[in-house]
């Protein structure tokens, strides 16, 4: 079920992705990003330097990054001025000397401008202004809205991000805060993200937020400190503090339960951000989830979204799709975790939710094969719900002990790696002790909805 892309031509402006080949580039891998951002909130003005440490996978006389509409002041490759050209969402670079295959090379890009989201078939995504601050939500192609990158999930790298912004604002970057320097008007925040991270999962959140302890704080009645010490924090507008504290009261317990199911939480801290503006949907970032003001009402109406985003820390963020066609490995697992959590927390059972959604899916056209839904339907509801139904049917097929052992092994064995559907079905075969080929062909490869 997986396809192996042909090796790209030197400097090719393609990732070889079956759905989004124009996003991501060939000829190199990025090992580390160092981003130094100076951001003015009012005028939405960014002045930045990005240093990318890359490894050439072939000899390179030129190469490209994905990059938005910024003014580029200079590009250096290994300290030497390089020629460059901005074309659409690509920054083409021709180094003074070709880079030999296998060499580690360093590219510095100095740039400035007004960051704005990337236009896509899924709307405007990436760096966006809030009423008072900004947010970054990049899945799947928004990362070039704020830094030059190899924008494909199969190229995961480590990051160090420094953001200087006006002092009254809280600045959160996906990573561990390593230092903070305050002057009278400006605060410089330094974050490090050591775990391999796809560019679309990097995020910056800026707002006038309260910094709230989520687990271990006295006000969280049901959580207490997480047993493994995962620090869970939140950034919340002061006006939403009370309803937030009720809606996220079970966050600590949720973290414990998901670790029992899927193995250790893959990152350092877990940070929840609630923006003061409304958002269409919550979104996951690395070690972070972002919710809109409309997802908080003090009645736990949206708790399924809280657990959905947390589940993405394992499925999507730690285990990242090697090609966008495998998207059900993110959304099917996150959606099924909603159903498991519902049952675990005393709500409707997973079986009952599966029956409900199976009936609902039967009323929709059966024209999506969720193992390869097509780019237009990557984020179709059927990929989410039929993905979850596939896992529920698999659980029925192989039984609870094998199913839960499989899911945990899947998350642990592929921790911080990239994944394909064929790898999951092969692992499932080994936990079932037999071939599940016919089962997966029916659920993943054929558009017709199988019986539950
Ligand atoms: Zn999701």
XYZ file of C-alpha atoms and ligand atoms in Angstrom:
453
model
C 0.000 0.000 0.000
C 2.985 2.343 0.204
C 4.710 3.852 -2.777
C 8.378 4.605 -2.883
C 9.064 7.876 -4.645
C 11.821 7.904 -7.256
C 14.942 9.812 -6.222
C 14.399 13.459 -7.149
C 16.622 15.225 -9.637
C 19.332 17.425 -8.110
C 17.693 20.519 -6.675
C 14.217 19.208 -7.478
C 11.392 21.282 -6.086
C 9.358 18.269 -5.089
C 9.016 16.054 -2.069
C 7.715 13.207 -4.212
C 4.578 13.238 -2.046
C 1.647 11.584 -3.813
C -0.778 14.337 -2.725
C 1.326 17.461 -2.209
C 4.408 16.983 -4.414
C 5.017 20.741 -4.691
C 5.553 21.042 -0.939
C 8.950 19.904 0.221
C 12.104 19.590 -1.842
C 14.584 16.956 -2.944
C 18.338 16.616 -2.645
C 18.818 17.268 1.074
C 17.400 16.703 4.544
C 17.290 19.331 7.274
C 18.913 18.330 10.531
C 18.387 21.510 12.546
C 16.619 24.867 12.278
C 17.757 27.877 14.246
C 15.166 30.643 13.941
C 15.743 34.083 15.402
C 12.578 36.179 15.130
C 12.014 39.811 15.998
C 8.272 40.395 15.888
C 6.231 43.593 16.227
C 2.683 42.671 17.090
C 0.781 45.840 16.118
C 2.139 46.212 12.581
C 2.590 42.390 12.222
C 6.188 42.920 11.234
C 8.773 40.145 11.285
C 12.539 40.538 10.905
C 14.308 37.206 11.144
C 17.339 35.061 10.530
C 17.001 31.345 9.839
C 19.995 29.022 9.923
C 19.301 25.583 8.497
C 21.819 22.803 8.982
C 21.219 20.330 6.153
C 22.678 17.104 4.813
C 22.993 16.713 1.043
C 21.545 13.404 -0.134
C 23.137 14.011 -3.545
C 25.574 16.516 -5.077
C 23.829 19.900 -5.210
C 24.577 22.776 -7.531
C 21.256 24.281 -6.451
C 18.443 23.524 -4.057
C 15.183 25.046 -2.840
C 13.298 25.813 0.340
C 9.572 26.402 0.730
C 9.186 30.036 1.705
C 6.498 32.737 1.804
C 6.398 36.284 0.517
C 9.256 37.849 2.467
C 11.957 40.280 1.441
C 15.219 38.333 1.513
C 18.223 40.456 2.492
C 20.855 37.781 2.008
C 21.536 34.063 1.744
C 24.800 32.465 2.855
C 25.762 28.858 2.233
C 28.576 27.761 4.530
C 29.370 31.421 5.137
C 29.603 32.413 1.452
C 27.107 34.639 -0.302
C 24.830 32.579 -2.536
C 22.614 33.555 -5.459
C 18.927 33.233 -4.794
C 15.588 33.752 -6.449
C 12.082 33.783 -4.990
C 9.512 32.063 -7.221
C 6.041 31.480 -5.878
C 6.389 29.620 -2.607
C 9.978 28.542 -3.352
C 13.310 30.129 -2.511
C 15.804 28.804 -5.055
C 19.420 28.917 -3.942
C 22.576 28.481 -5.991
C 25.607 28.190 -3.721
C 28.963 29.656 -4.761
C 30.385 26.121 -4.599
C 28.415 22.933 -5.241
C 27.677 20.871 -2.166
C 29.054 17.318 -2.430
C 26.776 14.332 -1.744
C 26.707 13.471 1.947
C 28.077 16.839 3.065
C 26.614 18.769 5.969
C 25.985 22.360 4.913
C 24.666 25.436 6.639
C 22.318 27.927 5.009
C 21.602 31.303 6.552
C 18.619 33.309 5.293
C 18.020 36.829 6.551
C 14.514 38.095 5.791
C 11.746 40.472 6.776
C 8.149 41.295 5.982
C 4.572 40.882 7.131
C 3.906 37.197 7.768
C 0.629 36.108 6.268
C -0.994 32.721 5.906
C -0.486 30.483 2.891
C -3.517 30.215 0.604
C -4.534 26.605 0.131
C -7.504 24.453 -0.793
C -8.091 24.188 2.976
C -8.217 27.958 3.414
C -5.547 30.323 4.760
C -3.105 28.448 6.973
C 0.101 29.277 8.820
C 1.019 32.468 10.640
C -2.136 34.493 11.233
C -2.950 37.634 13.162
C -5.369 37.488 16.077
C -7.300 40.465 17.394
C -4.468 40.987 19.878
C -1.537 38.725 19.066
C -0.887 35.966 16.582
C -1.030 32.237 16.106
C 0.498 29.633 13.830
C -1.545 26.630 12.672
C 0.179 25.105 9.659
C -1.267 21.701 8.823
C -0.534 20.778 6.147
C 1.334 23.469 4.161
C 1.468 26.656 6.288
C 5.029 26.506 7.665
C 6.572 28.675 4.886
C 4.390 31.527 6.151
C 7.059 32.225 8.784
C 10.314 30.441 7.993
C 12.212 28.886 5.070
C 11.855 25.126 5.339
C 11.629 21.751 3.698
C 7.881 21.611 4.128
C 7.184 17.903 4.078
C 6.280 15.724 7.079
C 8.875 13.092 6.137
C 11.722 15.543 6.839
C 11.716 15.968 10.612
C 14.345 18.097 12.341
C 15.289 19.662 15.682
C 14.695 23.366 16.341
C 15.866 26.282 18.404
C 13.540 29.273 18.172
C 14.114 32.711 19.665
C 11.275 35.242 19.593
C 11.601 38.868 20.705
C 8.231 40.540 21.283
C 6.571 43.215 23.361
C 6.852 42.393 27.081
C 3.191 42.242 28.180
C 2.598 39.347 25.792
C 3.131 35.683 26.508
C 5.082 33.963 23.699
C 4.791 30.199 23.391
C 6.745 28.174 20.874
C 6.431 24.419 20.423
C 9.360 23.362 22.583
C 10.952 23.648 25.981
C 11.528 27.168 27.268
C 15.261 27.378 27.915
C 15.610 31.067 28.728
C 13.823 34.369 28.827
C 15.436 37.802 28.872
C 13.320 40.804 29.793
C 14.157 44.393 29.076
C 11.840 47.321 29.694
C 9.746 46.907 26.587
C 10.839 43.672 24.945
C 11.148 40.080 26.105
C 13.273 37.536 24.291
C 12.028 33.951 24.570
C 14.245 30.999 23.677
C 12.714 27.587 23.044
C 14.317 24.311 22.047
C 12.603 21.411 20.349
C 15.041 18.490 20.444
C 12.635 15.818 19.167
C 12.393 15.292 15.379
C 9.597 17.606 14.262
C 7.834 18.188 10.954
C 7.789 21.842 9.852
C 3.976 21.952 9.873
C 3.962 21.114 13.582
C 6.100 24.081 14.601
C 4.072 26.884 16.094
C 4.342 30.316 17.698
C 1.522 31.637 19.876
C 1.507 35.242 21.060
C -1.192 36.785 23.228
C -2.101 38.389 26.543
C -2.558 35.058 28.241
C -2.508 33.818 31.815
C 0.112 31.106 32.257
C -1.805 28.298 34.016
C -0.511 25.073 35.599
C -2.702 22.306 34.210
C -1.633 19.263 36.167
C -0.348 19.460 39.713
C -2.088 22.773 40.416
C -4.382 22.896 43.431
C -7.462 23.746 41.401
C -7.403 20.559 39.304
C -9.507 18.286 41.491
C -9.278 15.093 39.484
C -5.778 15.191 38.136
C -3.017 15.713 40.658
C 0.520 15.556 39.345
C 0.989 13.154 36.463
C 2.839 10.065 37.746
C 5.610 10.393 35.219
C 5.856 14.115 35.802
C 4.674 15.374 32.404
C 4.389 19.104 32.935
C 1.059 20.311 31.552
C 0.499 24.033 31.176
C -1.974 26.304 29.498
C -2.099 29.827 28.101
C -5.594 31.193 28.580
C -7.211 34.622 28.169
C -8.044 35.887 31.686
C -11.756 36.192 30.825
C -11.950 32.459 30.015
C -10.049 31.221 33.057
C -13.099 29.919 34.971
C -14.809 27.952 32.191
C -11.399 26.710 31.053
C -10.633 25.291 34.493
C -13.789 23.215 34.361
C -13.432 22.131 30.722
C -9.821 20.999 31.159
C -10.163 19.618 34.691
C -9.617 16.066 33.442
C -6.528 16.903 31.383
C -4.167 15.298 33.919
C -6.184 12.086 34.063
C -6.466 12.065 30.272
C -2.671 12.236 30.021
C -2.323 9.297 32.448
C -4.823 7.167 30.557
C -3.367 7.891 27.114
C 0.085 6.964 28.419
C -1.326 3.639 29.625
C -2.748 2.995 26.159
C -0.028 4.377 23.924
C 3.143 4.417 26.022
C 5.087 7.400 27.379
C 4.111 10.909 26.260
C 6.606 11.609 23.457
C 7.682 15.142 24.364
C 8.710 17.318 27.311
C 5.887 19.629 28.322
C 2.363 19.605 27.010
C 0.938 23.067 26.429
C -2.674 24.009 25.723
C -3.356 27.412 24.169
C -6.818 28.965 24.102
C -6.982 32.014 21.863
C -9.208 34.962 22.691
C -10.585 34.706 19.140
C -12.828 31.964 17.817
C -11.239 29.265 15.640
C -12.933 26.910 13.172
C -11.212 23.829 14.569
C -8.636 23.100 17.252
C -5.236 22.193 15.844
C -2.287 20.143 17.037
C 1.327 21.284 17.143
C 4.361 19.522 18.609
C 3.777 19.245 22.358
C 0.965 21.779 22.008
C -2.726 22.023 21.147
C -4.516 25.213 20.147
C -8.199 25.840 20.849
C -10.435 28.811 20.086
C -12.478 30.758 22.633
C -15.525 29.000 21.155
C -14.199 25.610 22.306
C -14.454 26.632 25.961
C -17.870 26.928 27.617
C -17.455 25.623 31.160
C -19.658 22.606 30.383
C -17.075 20.237 28.844
C -19.022 20.381 25.588
C -15.826 19.989 23.578
C -13.966 17.447 25.719
C -13.782 15.058 22.770
C -11.676 17.687 20.992
C -9.430 18.026 24.036
C -8.623 14.310 23.935
C -8.464 14.263 20.112
C -5.695 16.888 20.108
C -3.834 15.145 22.923
C -3.958 11.855 20.971
C -2.267 13.599 18.034
C 0.853 13.967 20.187
C 1.338 10.242 19.566
C -0.470 9.852 16.213
C 0.651 12.589 13.856
C 3.319 14.308 15.909
C 5.530 11.480 17.211
C 4.438 9.054 14.458
C 4.287 11.329 11.423
C 2.946 10.342 8.028
C 5.689 9.675 5.464
C 3.264 10.769 2.733
C -0.018 12.642 3.140
C -1.984 9.736 1.671
C -1.558 7.952 5.024
C -3.509 10.684 6.852
C -5.974 8.179 8.370
C -3.081 7.066 10.618
C -3.402 10.511 12.243
C -7.111 11.202 12.147
C -8.495 7.683 12.514
C -6.392 7.094 15.631
C -7.195 10.508 17.154
C -10.903 9.978 16.514
C -10.887 6.468 17.955
C -9.136 7.838 21.040
C -12.170 10.131 21.498
C -14.396 7.041 21.653
C -12.072 5.165 23.993
C -11.887 8.180 26.289
C -15.666 8.575 26.268
C -16.020 5.036 27.569
C -13.127 5.381 30.023
C -14.533 8.589 31.517
C -18.043 7.219 32.063
C -19.609 8.487 28.833
C -21.007 6.576 25.904
C -19.161 3.327 25.124
C -16.827 2.988 22.144
C -19.103 0.249 20.756
C -22.140 2.504 20.942
C -20.271 5.391 19.281
C -19.049 2.988 16.589
C -22.628 1.868 15.881
C -23.794 5.484 15.737
C -21.077 6.531 13.293
C -21.428 3.394 11.197
C -25.099 4.215 10.679
C -24.227 7.813 9.890
C -21.489 6.813 7.426
C -23.960 4.475 5.692
C -26.054 7.521 4.846
C -23.108 9.233 3.104
C -21.770 8.351 -0.352
C -19.328 5.428 -0.102
C -16.777 6.913 -2.476
C -13.714 7.329 -0.276
C -11.050 4.676 0.237
C -9.623 5.905 3.486
C -6.213 4.300 2.932
C -5.869 6.609 -0.077
C -8.646 9.228 0.074
C -7.190 11.639 -2.491
C -5.868 15.117 -1.780
C -9.304 16.754 -1.988
C -10.612 14.454 0.761
C -7.606 14.287 3.063
C -9.557 16.021 5.806
C -12.990 14.645 4.903
C -15.077 13.607 7.905
C -15.209 10.082 6.500
C -11.433 9.719 6.833
C -11.820 10.516 10.538
C -14.886 8.427 11.329
C -14.217 5.491 9.028
C -10.625 5.512 10.270
C -11.934 5.151 13.812
C -14.423 2.499 12.668
C -11.564 0.567 11.063
C -9.760 0.470 14.406
C -12.929 -0.531 16.237
C -13.562 -3.329 13.728
C -9.924 -4.434 14.073
C -10.397 -4.579 17.844
C -13.402 -6.863 17.311
C -11.432 -8.942 14.820
C -8.365 -9.624 16.992
C -9.734 -9.110 20.514
C -8.926 -6.584 23.242
C -5.560 -7.952 24.467
C -4.023 -8.142 20.979
C -5.568 -4.821 19.927
C -4.278 -2.784 22.859
C -0.860 -4.476 22.711
C -0.714 -3.656 18.983
C -1.652 -0.006 19.401
C 0.920 0.508 22.149
C 3.631 -1.306 20.157
C 2.778 0.828 17.119
C 3.267 4.049 19.096
C 6.391 2.857 20.934
C 8.208 1.177 18.033
C 7.714 4.120 15.659
C 8.230 6.856 18.235
C 9.628 10.020 16.565
C 9.673 8.338 13.154
C 7.612 8.524 9.967
C 4.991 5.901 9.195
C 3.032 4.286 6.376
C -0.195 2.305 6.344
C 1.609 -0.866 5.193
C 3.772 -0.753 8.325
C 0.686 -0.677 10.514
C -1.075 -3.517 8.717
C 2.103 -5.645 8.865
C 2.379 -5.064 12.627
C -1.327 -5.879 13.008
C -0.752 -9.192 11.197
C 1.977 -10.069 13.656
C -0.267 -9.287 16.669
C -3.158 -11.202 15.115
C -0.918 -14.176 14.373
C -2.392 -14.391 10.870
C -2.826 -12.362 7.707
C -5.446 -9.609 7.939
C -5.102 -8.826 4.248
C -8.788 -9.296 3.402
C -9.849 -7.295 6.477
C -7.658 -4.295 5.640
C -8.456 -4.490 1.919
C -12.156 -4.120 2.779
C -11.703 -1.332 5.339
C -8.868 0.691 3.810
C -8.711 0.064 0.084
C -12.357 -0.174 -0.969
C -14.798 2.723 -0.846
C -17.741 0.497 0.157
C -18.379 0.602 3.903
C -17.968 -2.907 5.392
C -20.449 -4.251 7.933
C -19.446 -3.661 11.518
Zn -7.222 15.633 14.118
